[in-house]
Short mmCIF file of C-alpha atoms in Angstrom, two decimals:
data_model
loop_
_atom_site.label_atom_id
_atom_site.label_comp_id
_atom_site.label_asym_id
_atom_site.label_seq_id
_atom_site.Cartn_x
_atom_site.Cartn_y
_atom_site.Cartn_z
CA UNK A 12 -10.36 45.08 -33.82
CA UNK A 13 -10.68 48.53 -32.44
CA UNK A 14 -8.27 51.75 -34.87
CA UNK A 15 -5.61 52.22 -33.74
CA UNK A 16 -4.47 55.96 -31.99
CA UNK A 17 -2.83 58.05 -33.92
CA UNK A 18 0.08 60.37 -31.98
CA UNK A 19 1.38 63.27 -33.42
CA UNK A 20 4.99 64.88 -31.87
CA UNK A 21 7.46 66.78 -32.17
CA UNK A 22 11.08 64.70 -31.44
CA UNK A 23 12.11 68.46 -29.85
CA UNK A 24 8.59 68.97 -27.90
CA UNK A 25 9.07 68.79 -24.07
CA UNK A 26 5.15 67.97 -23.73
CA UNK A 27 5.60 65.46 -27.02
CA UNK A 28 8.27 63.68 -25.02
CA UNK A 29 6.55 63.03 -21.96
CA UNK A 30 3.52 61.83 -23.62
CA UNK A 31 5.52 59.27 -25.73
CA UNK A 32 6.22 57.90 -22.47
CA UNK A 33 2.74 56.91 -21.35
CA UNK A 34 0.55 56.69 -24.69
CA UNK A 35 1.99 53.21 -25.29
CA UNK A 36 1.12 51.54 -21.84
CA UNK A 37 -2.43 53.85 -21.84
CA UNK A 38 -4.04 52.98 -25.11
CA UNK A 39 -2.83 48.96 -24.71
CA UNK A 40 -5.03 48.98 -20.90
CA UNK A 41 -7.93 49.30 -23.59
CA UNK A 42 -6.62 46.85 -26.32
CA UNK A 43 -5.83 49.58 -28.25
CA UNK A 44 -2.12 50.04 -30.26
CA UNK A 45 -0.78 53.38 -31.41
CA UNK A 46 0.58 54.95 -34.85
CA UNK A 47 3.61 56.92 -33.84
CA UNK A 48 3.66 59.96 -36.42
CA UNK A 49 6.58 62.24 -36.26
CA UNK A 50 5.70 66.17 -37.37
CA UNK A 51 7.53 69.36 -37.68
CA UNK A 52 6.13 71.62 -35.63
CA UNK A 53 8.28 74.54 -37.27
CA UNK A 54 5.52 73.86 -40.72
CA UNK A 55 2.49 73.68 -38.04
CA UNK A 56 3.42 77.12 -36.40
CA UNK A 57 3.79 78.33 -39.82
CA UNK A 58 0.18 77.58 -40.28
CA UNK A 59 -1.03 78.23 -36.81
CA UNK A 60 1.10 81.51 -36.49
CA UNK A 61 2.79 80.00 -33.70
CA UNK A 62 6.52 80.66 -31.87
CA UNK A 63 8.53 78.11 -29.87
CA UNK A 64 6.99 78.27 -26.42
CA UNK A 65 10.03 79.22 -24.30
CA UNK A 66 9.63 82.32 -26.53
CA UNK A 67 6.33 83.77 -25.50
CA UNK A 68 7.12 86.76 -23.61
CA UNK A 69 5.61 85.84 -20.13
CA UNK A 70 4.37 82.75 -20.77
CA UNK A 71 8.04 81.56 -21.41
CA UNK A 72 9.24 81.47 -18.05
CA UNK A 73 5.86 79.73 -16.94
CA UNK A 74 6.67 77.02 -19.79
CA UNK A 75 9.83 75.99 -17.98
CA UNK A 76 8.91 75.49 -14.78
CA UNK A 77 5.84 73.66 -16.46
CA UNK A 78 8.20 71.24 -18.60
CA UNK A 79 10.18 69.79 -15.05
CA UNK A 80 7.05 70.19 -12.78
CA UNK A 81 4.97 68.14 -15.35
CA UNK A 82 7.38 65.99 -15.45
CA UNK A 83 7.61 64.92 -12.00
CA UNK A 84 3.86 64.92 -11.81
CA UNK A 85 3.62 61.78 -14.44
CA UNK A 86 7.49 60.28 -13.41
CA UNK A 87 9.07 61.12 -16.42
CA UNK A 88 12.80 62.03 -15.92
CA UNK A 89 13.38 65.01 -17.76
CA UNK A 90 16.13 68.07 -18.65
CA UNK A 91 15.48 71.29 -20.45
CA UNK A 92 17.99 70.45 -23.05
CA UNK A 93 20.43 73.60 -24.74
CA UNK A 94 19.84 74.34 -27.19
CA UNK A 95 16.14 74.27 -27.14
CA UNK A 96 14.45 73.66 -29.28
CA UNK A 97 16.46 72.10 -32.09
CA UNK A 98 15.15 71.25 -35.59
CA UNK A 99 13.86 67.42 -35.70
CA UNK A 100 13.65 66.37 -39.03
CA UNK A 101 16.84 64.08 -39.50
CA UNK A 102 15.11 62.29 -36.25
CA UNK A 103 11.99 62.28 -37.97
CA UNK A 104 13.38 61.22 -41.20
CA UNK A 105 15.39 58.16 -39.61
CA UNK A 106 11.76 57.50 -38.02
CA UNK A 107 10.08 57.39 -41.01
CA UNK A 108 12.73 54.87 -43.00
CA UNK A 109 13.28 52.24 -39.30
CA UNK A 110 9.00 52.49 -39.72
CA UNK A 111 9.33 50.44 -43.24
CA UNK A 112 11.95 48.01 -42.23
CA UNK A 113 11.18 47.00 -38.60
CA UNK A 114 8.16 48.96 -36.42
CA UNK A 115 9.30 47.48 -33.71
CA UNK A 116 13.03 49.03 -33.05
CA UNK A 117 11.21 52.50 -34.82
CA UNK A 118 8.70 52.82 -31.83
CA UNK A 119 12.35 51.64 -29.89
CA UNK A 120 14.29 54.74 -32.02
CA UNK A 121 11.73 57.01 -31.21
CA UNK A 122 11.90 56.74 -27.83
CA UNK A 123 15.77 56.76 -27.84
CA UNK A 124 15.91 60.06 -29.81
CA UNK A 125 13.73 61.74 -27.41
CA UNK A 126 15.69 60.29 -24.23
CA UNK A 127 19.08 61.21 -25.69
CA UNK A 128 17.10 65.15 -26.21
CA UNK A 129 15.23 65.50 -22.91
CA UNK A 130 17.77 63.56 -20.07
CA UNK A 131 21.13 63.18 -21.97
CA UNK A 132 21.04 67.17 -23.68
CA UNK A 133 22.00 65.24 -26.33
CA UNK A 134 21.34 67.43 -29.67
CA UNK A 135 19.64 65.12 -31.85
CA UNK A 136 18.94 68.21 -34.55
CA UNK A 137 22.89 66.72 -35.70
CA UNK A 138 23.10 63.72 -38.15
CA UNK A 139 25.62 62.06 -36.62
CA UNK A 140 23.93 62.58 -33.14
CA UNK A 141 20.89 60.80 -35.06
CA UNK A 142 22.87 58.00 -36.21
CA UNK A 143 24.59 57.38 -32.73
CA UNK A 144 21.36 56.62 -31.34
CA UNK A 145 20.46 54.74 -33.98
CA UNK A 146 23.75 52.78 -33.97
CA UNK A 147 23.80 51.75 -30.21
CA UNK A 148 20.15 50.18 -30.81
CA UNK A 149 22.20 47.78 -33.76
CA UNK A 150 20.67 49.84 -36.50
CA UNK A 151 23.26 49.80 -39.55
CA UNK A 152 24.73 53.41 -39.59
CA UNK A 153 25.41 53.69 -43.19
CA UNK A 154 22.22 52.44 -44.29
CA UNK A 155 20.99 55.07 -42.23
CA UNK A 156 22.86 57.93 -43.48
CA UNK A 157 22.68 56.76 -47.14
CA UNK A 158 19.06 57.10 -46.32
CA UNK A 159 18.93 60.36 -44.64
CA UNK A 160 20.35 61.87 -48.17
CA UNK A 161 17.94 60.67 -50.18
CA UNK A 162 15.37 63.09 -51.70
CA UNK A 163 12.51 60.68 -51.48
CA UNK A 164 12.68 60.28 -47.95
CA UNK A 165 12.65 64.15 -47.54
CA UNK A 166 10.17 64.62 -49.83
CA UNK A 167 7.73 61.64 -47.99
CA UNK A 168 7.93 63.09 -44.68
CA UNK A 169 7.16 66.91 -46.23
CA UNK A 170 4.04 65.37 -47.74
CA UNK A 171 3.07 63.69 -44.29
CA UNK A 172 3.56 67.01 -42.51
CA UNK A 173 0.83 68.45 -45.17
CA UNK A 174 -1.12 65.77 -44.56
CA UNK A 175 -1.15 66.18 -40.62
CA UNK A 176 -1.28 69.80 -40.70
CA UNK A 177 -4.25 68.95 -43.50
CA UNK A 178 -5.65 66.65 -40.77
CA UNK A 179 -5.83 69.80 -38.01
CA UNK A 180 -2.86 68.65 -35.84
CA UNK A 181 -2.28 72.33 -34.48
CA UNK A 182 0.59 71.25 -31.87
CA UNK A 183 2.86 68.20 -30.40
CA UNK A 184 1.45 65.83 -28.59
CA UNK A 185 -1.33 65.70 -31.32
CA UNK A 186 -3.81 62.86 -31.00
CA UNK A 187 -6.31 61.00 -33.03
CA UNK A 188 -8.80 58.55 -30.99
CA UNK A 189 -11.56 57.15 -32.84
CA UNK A 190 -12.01 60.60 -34.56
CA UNK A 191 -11.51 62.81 -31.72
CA UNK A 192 -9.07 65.04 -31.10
CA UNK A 193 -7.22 65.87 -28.40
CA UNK A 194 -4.26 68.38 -27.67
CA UNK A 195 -1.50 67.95 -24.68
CA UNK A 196 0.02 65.66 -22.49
CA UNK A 197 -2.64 67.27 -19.88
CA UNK A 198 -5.12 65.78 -22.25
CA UNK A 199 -3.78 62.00 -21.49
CA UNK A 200 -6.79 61.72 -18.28
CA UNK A 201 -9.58 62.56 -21.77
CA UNK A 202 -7.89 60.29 -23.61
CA UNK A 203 -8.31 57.58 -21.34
CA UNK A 204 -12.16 58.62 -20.27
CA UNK A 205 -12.94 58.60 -23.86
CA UNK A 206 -11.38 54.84 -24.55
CA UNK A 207 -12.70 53.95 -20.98
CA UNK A 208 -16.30 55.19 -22.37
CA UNK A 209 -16.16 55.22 -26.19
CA UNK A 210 -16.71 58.96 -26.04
CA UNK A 211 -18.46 61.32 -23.39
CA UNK B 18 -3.17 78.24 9.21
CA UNK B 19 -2.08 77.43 5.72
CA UNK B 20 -1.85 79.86 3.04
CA UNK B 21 -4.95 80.64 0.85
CA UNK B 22 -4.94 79.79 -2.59
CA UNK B 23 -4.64 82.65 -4.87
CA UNK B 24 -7.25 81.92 -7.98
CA UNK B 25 -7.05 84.61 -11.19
CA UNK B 26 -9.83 84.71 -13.68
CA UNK B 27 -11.75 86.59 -16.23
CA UNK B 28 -15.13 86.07 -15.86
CA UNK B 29 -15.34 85.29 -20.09
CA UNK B 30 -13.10 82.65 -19.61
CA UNK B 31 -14.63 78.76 -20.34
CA UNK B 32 -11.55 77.28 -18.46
CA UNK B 33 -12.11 80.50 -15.69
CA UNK B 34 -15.10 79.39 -15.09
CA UNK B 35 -14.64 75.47 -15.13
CA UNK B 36 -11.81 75.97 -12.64
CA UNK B 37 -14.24 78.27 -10.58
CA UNK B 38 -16.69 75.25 -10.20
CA UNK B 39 -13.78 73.02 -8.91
CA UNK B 40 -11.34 74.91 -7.02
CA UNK B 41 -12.90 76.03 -3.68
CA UNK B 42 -14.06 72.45 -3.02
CA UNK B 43 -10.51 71.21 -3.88
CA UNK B 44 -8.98 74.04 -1.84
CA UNK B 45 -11.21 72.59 1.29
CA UNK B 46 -10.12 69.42 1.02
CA UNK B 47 -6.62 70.19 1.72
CA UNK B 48 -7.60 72.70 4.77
CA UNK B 49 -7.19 75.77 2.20
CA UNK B 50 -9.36 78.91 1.66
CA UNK B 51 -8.96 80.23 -2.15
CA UNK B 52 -8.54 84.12 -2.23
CA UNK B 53 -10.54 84.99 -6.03
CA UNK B 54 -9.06 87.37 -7.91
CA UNK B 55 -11.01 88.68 -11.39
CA UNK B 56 -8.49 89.87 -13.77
CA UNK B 57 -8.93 91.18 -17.50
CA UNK B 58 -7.71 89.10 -20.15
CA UNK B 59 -7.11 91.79 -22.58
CA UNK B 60 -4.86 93.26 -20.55
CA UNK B 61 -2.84 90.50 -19.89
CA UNK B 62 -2.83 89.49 -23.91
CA UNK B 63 -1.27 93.12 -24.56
CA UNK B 64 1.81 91.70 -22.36
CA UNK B 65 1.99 87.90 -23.52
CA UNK B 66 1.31 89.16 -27.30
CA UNK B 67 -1.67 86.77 -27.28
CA UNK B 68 -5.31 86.86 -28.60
CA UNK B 69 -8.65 85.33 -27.62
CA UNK B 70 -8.37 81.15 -28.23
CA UNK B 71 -11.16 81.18 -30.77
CA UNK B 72 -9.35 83.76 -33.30
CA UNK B 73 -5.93 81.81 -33.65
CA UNK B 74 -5.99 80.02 -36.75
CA UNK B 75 -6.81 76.32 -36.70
CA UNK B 76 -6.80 75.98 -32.76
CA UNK B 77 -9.34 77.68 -32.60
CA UNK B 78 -12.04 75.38 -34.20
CA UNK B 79 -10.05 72.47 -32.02
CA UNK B 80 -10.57 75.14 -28.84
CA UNK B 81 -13.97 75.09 -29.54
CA UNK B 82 -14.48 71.31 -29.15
CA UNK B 83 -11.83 71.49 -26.02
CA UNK B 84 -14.25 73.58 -24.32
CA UNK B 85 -17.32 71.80 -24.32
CA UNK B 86 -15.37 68.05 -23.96
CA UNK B 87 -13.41 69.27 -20.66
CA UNK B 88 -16.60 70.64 -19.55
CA UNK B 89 -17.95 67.35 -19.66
CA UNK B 90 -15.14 65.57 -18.28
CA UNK B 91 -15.02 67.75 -15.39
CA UNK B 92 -19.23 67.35 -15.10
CA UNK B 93 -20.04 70.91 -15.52
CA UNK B 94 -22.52 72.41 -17.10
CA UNK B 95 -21.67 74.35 -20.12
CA UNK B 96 -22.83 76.22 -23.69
CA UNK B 97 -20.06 78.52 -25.63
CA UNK B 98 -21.84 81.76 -25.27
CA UNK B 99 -22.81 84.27 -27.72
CA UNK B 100 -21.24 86.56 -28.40
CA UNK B 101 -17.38 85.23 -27.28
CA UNK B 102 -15.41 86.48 -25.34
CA UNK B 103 -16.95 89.46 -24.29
CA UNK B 104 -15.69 92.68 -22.32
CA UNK B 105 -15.84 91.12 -18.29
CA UNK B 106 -14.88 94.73 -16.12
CA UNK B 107 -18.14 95.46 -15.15
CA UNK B 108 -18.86 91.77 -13.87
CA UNK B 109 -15.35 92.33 -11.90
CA UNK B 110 -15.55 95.93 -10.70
CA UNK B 111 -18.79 94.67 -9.03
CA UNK B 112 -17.12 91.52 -7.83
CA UNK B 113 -14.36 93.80 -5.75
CA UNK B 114 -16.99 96.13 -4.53
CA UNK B 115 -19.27 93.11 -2.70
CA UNK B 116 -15.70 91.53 -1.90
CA UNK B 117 -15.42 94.22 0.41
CA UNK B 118 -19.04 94.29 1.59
CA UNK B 119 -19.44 90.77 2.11
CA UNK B 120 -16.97 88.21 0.57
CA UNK B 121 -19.50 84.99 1.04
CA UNK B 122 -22.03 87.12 -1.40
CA UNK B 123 -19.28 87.74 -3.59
CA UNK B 124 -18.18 84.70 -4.01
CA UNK B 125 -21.70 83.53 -4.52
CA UNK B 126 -21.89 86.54 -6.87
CA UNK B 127 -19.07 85.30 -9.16
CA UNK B 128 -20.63 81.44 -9.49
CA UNK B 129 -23.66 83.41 -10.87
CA UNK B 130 -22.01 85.59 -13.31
CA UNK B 131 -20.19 82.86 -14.62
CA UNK B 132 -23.36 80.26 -15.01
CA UNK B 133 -25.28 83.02 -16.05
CA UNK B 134 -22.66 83.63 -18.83
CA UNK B 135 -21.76 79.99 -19.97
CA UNK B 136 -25.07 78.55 -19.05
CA UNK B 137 -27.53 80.96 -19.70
CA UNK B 138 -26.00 82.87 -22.49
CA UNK B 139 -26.24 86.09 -20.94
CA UNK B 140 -24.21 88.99 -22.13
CA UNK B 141 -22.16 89.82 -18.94
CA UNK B 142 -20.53 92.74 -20.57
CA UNK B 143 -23.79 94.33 -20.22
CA UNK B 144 -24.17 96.42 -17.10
CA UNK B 145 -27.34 96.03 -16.87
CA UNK B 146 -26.83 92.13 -17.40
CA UNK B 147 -24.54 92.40 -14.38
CA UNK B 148 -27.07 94.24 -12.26
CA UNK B 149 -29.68 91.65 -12.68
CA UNK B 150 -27.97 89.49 -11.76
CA UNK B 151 -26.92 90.74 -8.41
CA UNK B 152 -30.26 91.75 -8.26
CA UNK B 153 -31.25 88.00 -8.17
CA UNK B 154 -29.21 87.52 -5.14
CA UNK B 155 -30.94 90.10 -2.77
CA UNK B 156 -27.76 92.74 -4.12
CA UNK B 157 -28.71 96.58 -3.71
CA UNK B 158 -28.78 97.15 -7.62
CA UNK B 159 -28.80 100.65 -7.45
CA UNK B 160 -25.97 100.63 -5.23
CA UNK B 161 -23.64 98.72 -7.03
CA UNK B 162 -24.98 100.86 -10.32
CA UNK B 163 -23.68 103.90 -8.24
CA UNK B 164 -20.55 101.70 -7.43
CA UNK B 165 -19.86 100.76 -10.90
CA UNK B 166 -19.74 104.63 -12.03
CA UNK B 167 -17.66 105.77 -9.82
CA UNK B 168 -13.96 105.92 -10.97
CA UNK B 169 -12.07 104.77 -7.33
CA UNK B 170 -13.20 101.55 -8.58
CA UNK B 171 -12.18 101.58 -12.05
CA UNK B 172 -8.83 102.88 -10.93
CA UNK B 173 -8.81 100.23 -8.11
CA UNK B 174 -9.36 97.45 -10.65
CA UNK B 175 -7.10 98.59 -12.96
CA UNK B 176 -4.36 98.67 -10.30
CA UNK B 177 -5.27 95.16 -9.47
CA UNK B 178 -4.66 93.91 -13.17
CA UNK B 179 -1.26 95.34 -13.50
CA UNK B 180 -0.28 93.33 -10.05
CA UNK B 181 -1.07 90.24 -11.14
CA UNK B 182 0.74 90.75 -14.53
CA UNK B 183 3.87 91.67 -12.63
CA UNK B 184 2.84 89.12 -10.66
CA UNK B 185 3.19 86.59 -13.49
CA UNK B 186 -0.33 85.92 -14.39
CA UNK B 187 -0.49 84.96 -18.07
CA UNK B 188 -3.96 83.20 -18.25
CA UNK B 189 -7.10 82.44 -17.13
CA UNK B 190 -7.46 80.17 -14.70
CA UNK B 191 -4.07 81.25 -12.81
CA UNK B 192 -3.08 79.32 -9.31
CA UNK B 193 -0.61 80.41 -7.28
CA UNK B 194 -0.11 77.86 -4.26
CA UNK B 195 2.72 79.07 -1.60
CA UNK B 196 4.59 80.49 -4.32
CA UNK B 197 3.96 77.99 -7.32
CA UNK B 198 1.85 78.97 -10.33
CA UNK B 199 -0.36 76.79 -12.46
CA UNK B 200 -1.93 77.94 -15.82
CA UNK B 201 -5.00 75.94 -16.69
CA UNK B 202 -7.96 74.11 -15.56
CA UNK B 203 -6.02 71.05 -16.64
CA UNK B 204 -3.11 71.83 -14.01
CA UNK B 205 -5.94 71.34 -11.14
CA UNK B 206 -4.24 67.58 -11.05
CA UNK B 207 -1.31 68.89 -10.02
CA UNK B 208 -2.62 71.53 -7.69
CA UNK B 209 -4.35 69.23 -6.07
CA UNK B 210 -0.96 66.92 -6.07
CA UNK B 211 0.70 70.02 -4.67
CA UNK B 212 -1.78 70.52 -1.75
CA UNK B 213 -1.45 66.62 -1.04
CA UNK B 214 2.69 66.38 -0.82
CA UNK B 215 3.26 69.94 0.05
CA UNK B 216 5.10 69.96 -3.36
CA UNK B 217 6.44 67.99 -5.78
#
């Protein structure tokens, strides 16, 4: 049985997003599953002494056009949302508890949250935006919410950012194969040389 | 006749100079000519706020590895030189003055400065680095010497590098093709996707 990948996003990163939509299909052409691990990349940039993208003077502008032409270049549909970016952690959070009870409709959550952000501008930094989402998969809203309060669920996913950050994640998509790490949706053609190869 | 391909560098750039083993042959393919366009990064890095990728904090060490694998995957030779980066406007002043004289040796010029660099470990910065290694390619060294003193060139170069910032260029490897801009050796994919559907 060959590990598992680990991914590493952001629910608010544009590049996060689009690989969530291919990392899935890519790592099971080589019998390989994936560990989904949502991050904060507000603690990372605190560490890597990092600013939202679309704020880099310059390099801003360049981001945008990046986001939609990357986009089109793997088939993803895709918005700039507004605001942009939002704080992720309720999404993260609601993650984190579906993840215990049922992987299945998590992995189905995440990729709900992230569609509802990136082609419905739907602001998934509010609660009750989070448990919307959640809701129209069948999930049971006030479960949800009761769990979203909770200090233990807070206090899990804090430790798991430490323990990323801890683990050299440095930005969103973030990716563990095998040992090796790799940074970017552009890094997706790597990732599949080094499963293809078992490393090169 | 289609546009050329306009190609910005600094020549103590690892993806520079993976791009600059790639990007004519692509170019051809397509029916394109690529005009090459040595730029400085510290210039550009006073205007994006930016520093050299091996001094940010905890990308860098991952930098490091993203070097040498996407040299690899792109099957070109490579060795992070020492020291890194270095100081590249003598290896570009004398670019621009054989540009003139004959672009095919400057051009040829260029591949050499940048092997010599991130193959051979030679300090570049060095004039007398950069004069050898014209010198290798039948270049009148004590020409270019004279060239590389006078100050029409400096001021020539330096008037060069402030166009392509206003011109956009954040990075190293820059594209622009008919109008589009693509940071990064890994946006050759979609250059070359761009070349193929006319855009995208």
């Amino acid at each position: 049985m060959k590990a598992p990948i680990d991914f590493y996003f952001d629910f608010s990163s544009p590049y996060g997003y689009l690989a969530s939509e291919k990392i899935d299909e890519l790592a099971a052409r080589y019998g390989r599953t994936v560990n989904w691990h949502p991050v904060l990349l507000g603690a990372i940039f605190k560490v890597t002494n990092a600013v939202p993208l679309v704020q880099l003077p310059v390099k801003g502008q360049y981001y945008v056009r990046d986001f939609a032409r990357s986009a089109r270049f793997l088939g993803v549909p895709f918005r700039l949302p507004d605001p942009f970016p939002v704080a992720t952690q309720n999404a993260a959070r609601a993650f984190l508890w579906l993840q215990d009870r049922d992987p299945a409709q998590a992995r189905e959550f995440a990729h709900a949250c992230f569609r509802a952000y990136f082609v419905d501008n739907v602001n998934i930094s509010e609660p009750e935006q989070v448990l919307a989402v959640a809701e129209r998969l069948g999930i049971d809203r006030a479960a949800l919410a009761a769990a979203l309060a909770e200090p233990q669920l807070k206090e899990r996913f804090r430790a798991l950012n430490e323990a990323a950050i801890a683990r050299g994640v440095c930005g969103s998509p973030y990716f563990i194969v095998d040992g090796e790490p790799f940074w970017g949706a552009d890094r997706l053609p790597q990732v599949e040389k080094w499963l293809q190869t078992g490393g090169f």
